mmCIF file with all atom_site columns, C-alpha atoms in Angstrom:
data_model
loop_
_atom_site.group_PDB
_atom_site.id
_atom_site.type_symbol
_atom_site.label_atom_id
_atom_site.label_alt_id
_atom_site.label_comp_id
_atom_site.label_asym_id
_atom_site.label_entity_id
_atom_site.label_seq_id
_atom_site.pdbx_PDB_ins_code
_atom_site.Cartn_x
_atom_site.Cartn_y
_atom_site.Cartn_z
_atom_site.occupancy
_atom_site.B_iso_or_equiv
_atom_site.pdbx_formal_charge
_atom_site.auth_seq_id
_atom_site.auth_comp_id
_atom_site.auth_asym_id
_atom_site.auth_atom_id
_atom_site.pdbx_PDB_model_num
ATOM 1   C CA . UNK A 1 1  ? -3.743  -20.896 8.374   1.00 0.00 ? 225 UNK A CA 1
ATOM 2   C CA . UNK A 1 2  ? -3.254  -18.553 5.402   1.00 0.00 ? 226 UNK A CA 1
ATOM 3   C CA . UNK A 1 3  ? -2.518  -14.885 6.088   1.00 0.00 ? 227 UNK A CA 1
ATOM 4   C CA . UNK A 1 4  ? -3.075  -11.694 4.121   1.00 0.00 ? 228 UNK A CA 1
ATOM 5   C CA . UNK A 1 5  ? -1.146  -8.420  4.134   1.00 0.00 ? 229 UNK A CA 1
ATOM 6   C CA . UNK A 1 6  ? -2.907  -5.144  3.435   1.00 0.00 ? 230 UNK A CA 1
ATOM 7   C CA . UNK A 1 7  ? -2.273  -1.400  3.703   1.00 0.00 ? 231 UNK A CA 1
ATOM 8   C CA . UNK A 1 8  ? -5.195  -0.290  5.911   1.00 0.00 ? 232 UNK A CA 1
ATOM 9   C CA . UNK A 1 9  ? -4.571  3.300   4.985   1.00 0.00 ? 233 UNK A CA 1
ATOM 10  C CA . UNK A 1 10 ? -6.393  2.355   1.783   1.00 0.00 ? 234 UNK A CA 1
ATOM 11  C CA . UNK A 1 11 ? -9.548  1.781   3.860   1.00 0.00 ? 235 UNK A CA 1
ATOM 12  C CA . UNK A 1 12 ? -9.096  5.153   5.591   1.00 0.00 ? 236 UNK A CA 1
ATOM 13  C CA . UNK A 1 13 ? -8.692  6.984   2.288   1.00 0.00 ? 237 UNK A CA 1
ATOM 14  C CA . UNK A 1 14 ? -11.629 5.200   0.661   1.00 0.00 ? 238 UNK A CA 1
ATOM 15  C CA . UNK A 1 15 ? -13.848 5.873   3.687   1.00 0.00 ? 239 UNK A CA 1
ATOM 16  C CA . UNK A 1 16 ? -12.827 9.545   3.795   1.00 0.00 ? 240 UNK A CA 1
ATOM 17  C CA . UNK A 1 17 ? -13.258 10.070  0.043   1.00 0.00 ? 241 UNK A CA 1
ATOM 18  C CA . UNK A 1 18 ? -16.849 8.790   0.242   1.00 0.00 ? 242 UNK A CA 1
ATOM 19  C CA . UNK A 1 19 ? -17.546 11.320  2.983   1.00 0.00 ? 243 UNK A CA 1
ATOM 20  C CA . UNK A 1 20 ? -16.067 14.380  1.299   1.00 0.00 ? 244 UNK A CA 1
ATOM 21  C CA . UNK A 1 21 ? -16.585 13.639  -2.431  1.00 0.00 ? 245 UNK A CA 1
ATOM 22  C CA . UNK A 1 22 ? -19.990 15.395  -2.611  1.00 0.00 ? 246 UNK A CA 1
ATOM 23  C CA . UNK A 1 23 ? -18.336 18.629  -1.402  1.00 0.00 ? 247 UNK A CA 1
ATOM 24  C CA . UNK A 1 24 ? -15.334 18.419  -3.760  1.00 0.00 ? 248 UNK A CA 1
ATOM 25  C CA . UNK A 1 25 ? -15.500 20.407  -7.003  1.00 0.00 ? 249 UNK A CA 1
ATOM 26  C CA . UNK A 1 26 ? -13.882 17.625  -9.030  1.00 0.00 ? 250 UNK A CA 1
ATOM 27  C CA . UNK A 1 27 ? -14.901 15.033  -11.662 1.00 0.00 ? 251 UNK A CA 1
ATOM 28  C CA . UNK A 1 28 ? -16.318 11.962  -9.908  1.00 0.00 ? 252 UNK A CA 1
ATOM 29  C CA . UNK A 1 29 ? -15.597 9.350   -12.573 1.00 0.00 ? 253 UNK A CA 1
ATOM 30  C CA . UNK A 1 30 ? -13.831 6.118   -11.602 1.00 0.00 ? 254 UNK A CA 1
ATOM 31  C CA . UNK A 1 31 ? -10.436 7.118   -12.979 1.00 0.00 ? 255 UNK A CA 1
ATOM 32  C CA . UNK A 1 32 ? -10.446 10.510  -11.214 1.00 0.00 ? 256 UNK A CA 1
ATOM 33  C CA . UNK A 1 33 ? -11.535 8.936   -7.921  1.00 0.00 ? 257 UNK A CA 1
ATOM 34  C CA . UNK A 1 34 ? -8.806  6.304   -8.145  1.00 0.00 ? 258 UNK A CA 1
ATOM 35  C CA . UNK A 1 35 ? -6.200  8.864   -9.180  1.00 0.00 ? 259 UNK A CA 1
ATOM 36  C CA . UNK A 1 36 ? -7.153  10.946  -6.155  1.00 0.00 ? 260 UNK A CA 1
ATOM 37  C CA . UNK A 1 37 ? -6.864  7.943   -3.839  1.00 0.00 ? 261 UNK A CA 1
ATOM 38  C CA . UNK A 1 38 ? -3.508  6.956   -5.328  1.00 0.00 ? 262 UNK A CA 1
ATOM 39  C CA . UNK A 1 39 ? -2.211  10.531  -4.953  1.00 0.00 ? 263 UNK A CA 1
ATOM 40  C CA . UNK A 1 40 ? -3.391  10.669  -1.332  1.00 0.00 ? 264 UNK A CA 1
ATOM 41  C CA . UNK A 1 41 ? -1.969  7.271   -0.462  1.00 0.00 ? 265 UNK A CA 1
ATOM 42  C CA . UNK A 1 42 ? 1.396   8.283   -1.960  1.00 0.00 ? 266 UNK A CA 1
ATOM 43  C CA . UNK A 1 43 ? 1.379   11.223  0.480   1.00 0.00 ? 267 UNK A CA 1
ATOM 44  C CA . UNK A 1 44 ? 0.263   9.309   3.619   1.00 0.00 ? 268 UNK A CA 1
ATOM 45  C CA . UNK A 1 45 ? 2.294   6.921   5.853   1.00 0.00 ? 269 UNK A CA 1
ATOM 46  C CA . UNK A 1 46 ? 1.400   3.323   4.885   1.00 0.00 ? 270 UNK A CA 1
ATOM 47  C CA . UNK A 1 47 ? -0.191  1.069   7.558   1.00 0.00 ? 271 UNK A CA 1
ATOM 48  C CA . UNK A 1 48 ? 0.455   -2.492  6.440   1.00 0.00 ? 272 UNK A CA 1
ATOM 49  C CA . UNK A 1 49 ? -0.887  -5.186  8.755   1.00 0.00 ? 273 UNK A CA 1
ATOM 50  C CA . UNK A 1 50 ? -0.816  -8.991  8.392   1.00 0.00 ? 274 UNK A CA 1
ATOM 51  C CA . UNK A 1 51 ? -3.970  -10.773 9.553   1.00 0.00 ? 275 UNK A CA 1
ATOM 52  C CA . UNK A 1 52 ? -5.347  -14.298 9.182   1.00 0.00 ? 276 UNK A CA 1
ATOM 53  C CA . UNK A 1 53 ? -7.058  -14.498 5.761   1.00 0.00 ? 277 UNK A CA 1
ATOM 54  C CA . UNK A 1 54 ? -10.623 -13.112 5.881   1.00 0.00 ? 278 UNK A CA 1
ATOM 55  C CA . UNK A 1 55 ? -10.136 -11.526 9.308   1.00 0.00 ? 279 UNK A CA 1
ATOM 56  C CA . UNK A 1 56 ? -10.455 -7.731  9.466   1.00 0.00 ? 280 UNK A CA 1
ATOM 57  C CA . UNK A 1 57 ? -7.820  -5.595  11.220  1.00 0.00 ? 281 UNK A CA 1
ATOM 58  C CA . UNK A 1 58 ? -9.229  -5.212  14.729  1.00 0.00 ? 282 UNK A CA 1
ATOM 59  C CA . UNK A 1 59 ? -7.904  -1.649  15.152  1.00 0.00 ? 283 UNK A CA 1
ATOM 60  C CA . UNK A 1 60 ? -9.298  -0.302  11.880  1.00 0.00 ? 284 UNK A CA 1
ATOM 61  C CA . UNK A 1 61 ? -11.867 1.981   13.537  1.00 0.00 ? 285 UNK A CA 1
ATOM 62  C CA . UNK A 1 62 ? -9.089  3.411   15.726  1.00 0.00 ? 286 UNK A CA 1
ATOM 63  C CA . UNK A 1 63 ? -6.881  3.953   12.628  1.00 0.00 ? 287 UNK A CA 1
ATOM 64  C CA . UNK A 1 64 ? -9.748  5.707   10.799  1.00 0.00 ? 288 UNK A CA 1
ATOM 65  C CA . UNK A 1 65 ? -10.194 8.047   13.781  1.00 0.00 ? 289 UNK A CA 1
ATOM 66  C CA . UNK A 1 66 ? -6.470  8.794   13.977  1.00 0.00 ? 290 UNK A CA 1
ATOM 67  C CA . UNK A 1 67 ? -5.855  9.297   10.264  1.00 0.00 ? 291 UNK A CA 1
ATOM 68  C CA . UNK A 1 68 ? -9.123  10.673  8.870   1.00 0.00 ? 292 UNK A CA 1
ATOM 69  C CA . UNK A 1 69 ? -8.052  14.322  9.158   1.00 0.00 ? 293 UNK A CA 1
ATOM 70  C CA . UNK A 1 70 ? -4.707  13.614  7.452   1.00 0.00 ? 294 UNK A CA 1
ATOM 71  C CA . UNK A 1 71 ? -6.489  11.641  4.752   1.00 0.00 ? 295 UNK A CA 1
ATOM 72  C CA . UNK A 1 72 ? -8.899  14.539  4.163   1.00 0.00 ? 296 UNK A CA 1
ATOM 73  C CA . UNK A 1 73 ? -6.056  17.038  3.764   1.00 0.00 ? 297 UNK A CA 1
ATOM 74  C CA . UNK A 1 74 ? -4.273  14.678  1.334   1.00 0.00 ? 298 UNK A CA 1
ATOM 75  C CA . UNK A 1 75 ? -7.481  14.086  -0.661  1.00 0.00 ? 299 UNK A CA 1
ATOM 76  C CA . UNK A 1 76 ? -8.253  17.829  -0.959  1.00 0.00 ? 300 UNK A CA 1
ATOM 77  C CA . UNK A 1 77 ? -4.744  18.319  -2.347  1.00 0.00 ? 301 UNK A CA 1
ATOM 78  C CA . UNK A 1 78 ? -5.283  15.308  -4.620  1.00 0.00 ? 302 UNK A CA 1
ATOM 79  C CA . UNK A 1 79 ? -8.513  16.802  -5.965  1.00 0.00 ? 303 UNK A CA 1
ATOM 80  C CA . UNK A 1 80 ? -6.678  20.001  -6.970  1.00 0.00 ? 304 UNK A CA 1
ATOM 81  C CA . UNK A 1 81 ? -3.891  18.047  -8.704  1.00 0.00 ? 305 UNK A CA 1
ATOM 82  C CA . UNK A 1 82 ? -6.223  15.605  -10.488 1.00 0.00 ? 306 UNK A CA 1
ATOM 83  C CA . UNK A 1 83 ? -8.728  18.259  -11.624 1.00 0.00 ? 307 UNK A CA 1
ATOM 84  C CA . UNK A 1 84 ? -5.894  20.315  -13.185 1.00 0.00 ? 308 UNK A CA 1
ATOM 85  C CA . UNK A 1 85 ? -4.886  17.342  -15.302 1.00 0.00 ? 309 UNK A CA 1
ATOM 86  C CA . UNK A 1 86 ? -7.618  14.673  -15.383 1.00 0.00 ? 310 UNK A CA 1
ATOM 87  C CA . UNK A 1 87 ? -6.698  11.438  -17.259 1.00 0.00 ? 311 UNK A CA 1
ATOM 88  C CA . UNK A 1 88 ? -10.235 10.427  -18.180 1.00 0.00 ? 312 UNK A CA 1
ATOM 89  C CA . UNK A 1 89 ? -10.930 10.846  -21.915 1.00 0.00 ? 313 UNK A CA 1
ATOM 90  C CA . UNK A 1 90 ? -13.135 13.774  -23.017 1.00 0.00 ? 314 UNK A CA 1
ATOM 91  C CA . UNK A 1 91 ? -15.477 11.659  -25.292 1.00 0.00 ? 315 UNK A CA 1
ATOM 92  C CA . UNK A 1 92 ? -18.390 11.972  -22.868 1.00 0.00 ? 316 UNK A CA 1
ATOM 93  C CA . UNK A 1 93 ? -18.419 15.707  -23.760 1.00 0.00 ? 317 UNK A CA 1
ATOM 94  C CA . UNK B 2 1  ? -12.824 0.049   -18.896 1.00 0.00 ? 16  UNK B CA 1
ATOM 95  C CA . UNK B 2 2  ? -12.244 -0.918  -15.232 1.00 0.00 ? 17  UNK B CA 1
ATOM 96  C CA . UNK B 2 3  ? -9.151  0.260   -13.449 1.00 0.00 ? 18  UNK B CA 1
ATOM 97  C CA . UNK B 2 4  ? -7.085  -1.114  -10.578 1.00 0.00 ? 19  UNK B CA 1
ATOM 98  C CA . UNK B 2 5  ? -4.961  0.743   -7.992  1.00 0.00 ? 20  UNK B CA 1
ATOM 99  C CA . UNK B 2 6  ? -1.907  -0.928  -6.485  1.00 0.00 ? 21  UNK B CA 1
ATOM 100 C CA . UNK B 2 7  ? 1.194   -0.032  -4.420  1.00 0.00 ? 22  UNK B CA 1
ATOM 101 C CA . UNK B 2 8  ? 3.989   -1.261  -6.677  1.00 0.00 ? 23  UNK B CA 1
ATOM 102 C CA . UNK B 2 9  ? 6.438   -0.978  -3.791  1.00 0.00 ? 24  UNK B CA 1
ATOM 103 C CA . UNK B 2 10 ? 4.836   -4.330  -2.744  1.00 0.00 ? 25  UNK B CA 1
ATOM 104 C CA . UNK B 2 11 ? 6.294   -5.896  -5.897  1.00 0.00 ? 26  UNK B CA 1
ATOM 105 C CA . UNK B 2 12 ? 9.741   -4.381  -5.211  1.00 0.00 ? 27  UNK B CA 1
ATOM 106 C CA . UNK B 2 13 ? 9.740   -5.682  -1.635  1.00 0.00 ? 28  UNK B CA 1
ATOM 107 C CA . UNK B 2 14 ? 8.460   -9.137  -2.635  1.00 0.00 ? 29  UNK B CA 1
ATOM 108 C CA . UNK B 2 15 ? 11.077  -9.372  -5.450  1.00 0.00 ? 30  UNK B CA 1
ATOM 109 C CA . UNK B 2 16 ? 13.889  -8.254  -3.131  1.00 0.00 ? 31  UNK B CA 1
ATOM 110 C CA . UNK B 2 17 ? 12.868  -10.556 -0.276  1.00 0.00 ? 32  UNK B CA 1
ATOM 111 C CA . UNK B 2 18 ? 13.044  -13.549 -2.629  1.00 0.00 ? 33  UNK B CA 1
ATOM 112 C CA . UNK B 2 19 ? 16.588  -12.538 -3.589  1.00 0.00 ? 34  UNK B CA 1
ATOM 113 C CA . UNK B 2 20 ? 17.962  -12.009 -0.081  1.00 0.00 ? 35  UNK B CA 1
ATOM 114 C CA . UNK B 2 21 ? 15.918  -14.488 2.001   1.00 0.00 ? 36  UNK B CA 1
ATOM 115 C CA . UNK B 2 22 ? 18.433  -17.332 1.604   1.00 0.00 ? 37  UNK B CA 1
ATOM 116 C CA . UNK B 2 23 ? 21.103  -15.133 3.183   1.00 0.00 ? 38  UNK B CA 1
ATOM 117 C CA . UNK B 2 24 ? 18.983  -13.856 6.054   1.00 0.00 ? 39  UNK B CA 1
ATOM 118 C CA . UNK B 2 25 ? 19.287  -15.628 9.430   1.00 0.00 ? 40  UNK B CA 1
ATOM 119 C CA . UNK B 2 26 ? 15.555  -15.527 10.080  1.00 0.00 ? 41  UNK B CA 1
ATOM 120 C CA . UNK B 2 27 ? 12.606  -17.942 10.182  1.00 0.00 ? 42  UNK B CA 1
ATOM 121 C CA . UNK B 2 28 ? 11.246  -18.394 6.674   1.00 0.00 ? 43  UNK B CA 1
ATOM 122 C CA . UNK B 2 29 ? 7.658   -19.339 7.532   1.00 0.00 ? 44  UNK B CA 1
ATOM 123 C CA . UNK B 2 30 ? 4.749   -17.527 5.832   1.00 0.00 ? 45  UNK B CA 1
ATOM 124 C CA . UNK B 2 31 ? 3.913   -15.333 8.821   1.00 0.00 ? 46  UNK B CA 1
ATOM 125 C CA . UNK B 2 32 ? 7.523   -14.218 9.368   1.00 0.00 ? 47  UNK B CA 1
ATOM 126 C CA . UNK B 2 33 ? 7.938   -13.454 5.648   1.00 0.00 ? 48  UNK B CA 1
ATOM 127 C CA . UNK B 2 34 ? 4.734   -11.419 5.574   1.00 0.00 ? 49  UNK B CA 1
ATOM 128 C CA . UNK B 2 35 ? 5.617   -9.625  8.791   1.00 0.00 ? 50  UNK B CA 1
ATOM 129 C CA . UNK B 2 36 ? 8.966   -8.691  7.302   1.00 0.00 ? 51  UNK B CA 1
ATOM 130 C CA . UNK B 2 37 ? 7.318   -7.387  4.100   1.00 0.00 ? 52  UNK B CA 1
ATOM 131 C CA . UNK B 2 38 ? 4.721   -5.412  6.123   1.00 0.00 ? 53  UNK B CA 1
ATOM 132 C CA . UNK B 2 39 ? 7.497   -3.905  8.300   1.00 0.00 ? 54  UNK B CA 1
ATOM 133 C CA . UNK B 2 40 ? 9.561   -2.972  5.216   1.00 0.00 ? 55  UNK B CA 1
ATOM 134 C CA . UNK B 2 41 ? 6.549   -1.463  3.379   1.00 0.00 ? 56  UNK B CA 1
ATOM 135 C CA . UNK B 2 42 ? 5.711   0.584   6.444   1.00 0.00 ? 57  UNK B CA 1
ATOM 136 C CA . UNK B 2 43 ? 9.203   2.073   6.226   1.00 0.00 ? 58  UNK B CA 1
ATOM 137 C CA . UNK B 2 44 ? 9.306   2.696   2.457   1.00 0.00 ? 59  UNK B CA 1
ATOM 138 C CA . UNK B 2 45 ? 7.585   5.442   0.405   1.00 0.00 ? 60  UNK B CA 1
ATOM 139 C CA . UNK B 2 46 ? 4.440   3.980   -1.204  1.00 0.00 ? 61  UNK B CA 1
ATOM 140 C CA . UNK B 2 47 ? 4.212   3.936   -5.001  1.00 0.00 ? 62  UNK B CA 1
ATOM 141 C CA . UNK B 2 48 ? 0.490   3.688   -5.838  1.00 0.00 ? 63  UNK B CA 1
ATOM 142 C CA . UNK B 2 49 ? -0.333  3.644   -9.547  1.00 0.00 ? 64  UNK B CA 1
ATOM 143 C CA . UNK B 2 50 ? -3.707  3.293   -11.284 1.00 0.00 ? 65  UNK B CA 1
ATOM 144 C CA . UNK B 2 51 ? -3.711  1.114   -14.430 1.00 0.00 ? 66  UNK B CA 1
ATOM 145 C CA . UNK B 2 52 ? -6.393  -0.440  -16.620 1.00 0.00 ? 67  UNK B CA 1
ATOM 146 C CA . UNK B 2 53 ? -7.436  -3.739  -14.953 1.00 0.00 ? 68  UNK B CA 1
ATOM 147 C CA . UNK B 2 54 ? -5.059  -6.583  -15.819 1.00 0.00 ? 69  UNK B CA 1
ATOM 148 C CA . UNK B 2 55 ? -2.442  -4.276  -17.284 1.00 0.00 ? 70  UNK B CA 1
ATOM 149 C CA . UNK B 2 56 ? 0.950   -4.238  -15.510 1.00 0.00 ? 71  UNK B CA 1
ATOM 150 C CA . UNK B 2 57 ? 2.621   -0.958  -14.556 1.00 0.00 ? 72  UNK B CA 1
ATOM 151 C CA . UNK B 2 58 ? 4.913   -0.204  -17.469 1.00 0.00 ? 73  UNK B CA 1
ATOM 152 C CA . UNK B 2 59 ? 7.670   1.355   -15.295 1.00 0.00 ? 74  UNK B CA 1
ATOM 153 C CA . UNK B 2 60 ? 7.880   -1.504  -12.801 1.00 0.00 ? 75  UNK B CA 1
ATOM 154 C CA . UNK B 2 61 ? 11.348  -2.656  -13.865 1.00 0.00 ? 76  UNK B CA 1
ATOM 155 C CA . UNK B 2 62 ? 12.617  0.927   -13.508 1.00 0.00 ? 77  UNK B CA 1
ATOM 156 C CA . UNK B 2 63 ? 10.982  1.163   -10.034 1.00 0.00 ? 78  UNK B CA 1
ATOM 157 C CA . UNK B 2 64 ? 12.637  -2.096  -8.953  1.00 0.00 ? 79  UNK B CA 1
ATOM 158 C CA . UNK B 2 65 ? 16.010  -0.783  -10.089 1.00 0.00 ? 80  UNK B CA 1
ATOM 159 C CA . UNK B 2 66 ? 15.498  2.513   -8.238  1.00 0.00 ? 81  UNK B CA 1
ATOM 160 C CA . UNK B 2 67 ? 14.140  1.071   -5.021  1.00 0.00 ? 82  UNK B CA 1
ATOM 161 C CA . UNK B 2 68 ? 15.794  -2.334  -4.664  1.00 0.00 ? 83  UNK B CA 1
ATOM 162 C CA . UNK B 2 69 ? 18.621  -1.060  -2.433  1.00 0.00 ? 84  UNK B CA 1
ATOM 163 C CA . UNK B 2 70 ? 16.187  0.792   -0.128  1.00 0.00 ? 85  UNK B CA 1
ATOM 164 C CA . UNK B 2 71 ? 13.957  -2.276  0.011   1.00 0.00 ? 86  UNK B CA 1
ATOM 165 C CA . UNK B 2 72 ? 16.957  -4.436  0.949   1.00 0.00 ? 87  UNK B CA 1
ATOM 166 C CA . UNK B 2 73 ? 17.945  -2.098  3.790   1.00 0.00 ? 88  UNK B CA 1
ATOM 167 C CA . UNK B 2 74 ? 14.313  -2.064  5.059   1.00 0.00 ? 89  UNK B CA 1
ATOM 168 C CA . UNK B 2 75 ? 14.058  -5.855  4.851   1.00 0.00 ? 90  UNK B CA 1
ATOM 169 C CA . UNK B 2 76 ? 17.338  -6.463  6.718   1.00 0.00 ? 91  UNK B CA 1
ATOM 170 C CA . UNK B 2 77 ? 15.998  -4.200  9.497   1.00 0.00 ? 92  UNK B CA 1
ATOM 171 C CA . UNK B 2 78 ? 12.687  -6.045  9.289   1.00 0.00 ? 93  UNK B CA 1
ATOM 172 C CA . UNK B 2 79 ? 14.416  -9.413  9.684   1.00 0.00 ? 94  UNK B CA 1
ATOM 173 C CA . UNK B 2 80 ? 16.094  -8.200  12.942  1.00 0.00 ? 95  UNK B CA 1
ATOM 174 C CA . UNK B 2 81 ? 12.769  -6.913  14.362  1.00 0.00 ? 96  UNK B CA 1
ATOM 175 C CA . UNK B 2 82 ? 10.742  -9.968  13.343  1.00 0.00 ? 97  UNK B CA 1
ATOM 176 C CA . UNK B 2 83 ? 13.298  -12.526 14.507  1.00 0.00 ? 98  UNK B CA 1
ATOM 177 C CA . UNK B 2 84 ? 13.411  -10.860 17.958  1.00 0.00 ? 99  UNK B CA 1
ATOM 178 C CA . UNK B 2 85 ? 9.673   -11.305 18.363  1.00 0.00 ? 100 UNK B CA 1
ATOM 179 C CA . UNK B 2 86 ? 8.325   -13.821 15.837  1.00 0.00 ? 101 UNK B CA 1
ATOM 180 C CA . UNK B 2 87 ? 4.481   -14.215 15.835  1.00 0.00 ? 102 UNK B CA 1
ATOM 181 C CA . UNK B 2 88 ? 4.391   -17.741 14.461  1.00 0.00 ? 103 UNK B CA 1
ATOM 182 C CA . UNK B 2 89 ? 3.344   -20.255 17.095  1.00 0.00 ? 104 UNK B CA 1
ATOM 183 C CA . UNK B 2 90 ? 6.050   -22.511 18.471  1.00 0.00 ? 105 UNK B CA 1
ATOM 184 C CA . UNK B 2 91 ? 4.026   -25.805 18.154  1.00 0.00 ? 106 UNK B CA 1
ATOM 185 C CA . UNK B 2 92 ? 6.017   -26.947 15.081  1.00 0.00 ? 107 UNK B CA 1
ATOM 186 C CA . UNK B 2 93 ? 9.410   -26.212 16.857  1.00 0.00 ? 108 UNK B CA 1
#
């Protein structure tokens, strides 16, 4: 049976960003969102888990509950950093 | 243009495990290898980078050079932990 390895903190950060993005005064384009997630993930403890391929990590909900507040703090910091120096191009005016 | 986000420490750990696996006194099955990588990655600082889809992170070689020693230390520790309590089933044994 094949297995897959994944950092489930990615799911926590993605879930949390969706919740708080409307309230963040930051550009919401794909690059800015990904740069914010990358910044946050680089400032949060990773949570790699190996599961049988296709199977979801059974304790994901618990992890979200434990780490959501830390993820929010990291994302708010990320929004400040990214909005000071956004990488998206300015063509859209 | 679509973008992709990835923890390039995964590449460092995978590269380093390939180098040192022959010298490690540990089971080399898929599960044990992935459990060792997950353990090591959970004990190394993540390095998430956002790049245009399909493009490789230009500083990967530099990152490997910087982090290879840390990855080796983490993997040697991982091998001890995993070999004490391997998750693979014993049927093949």
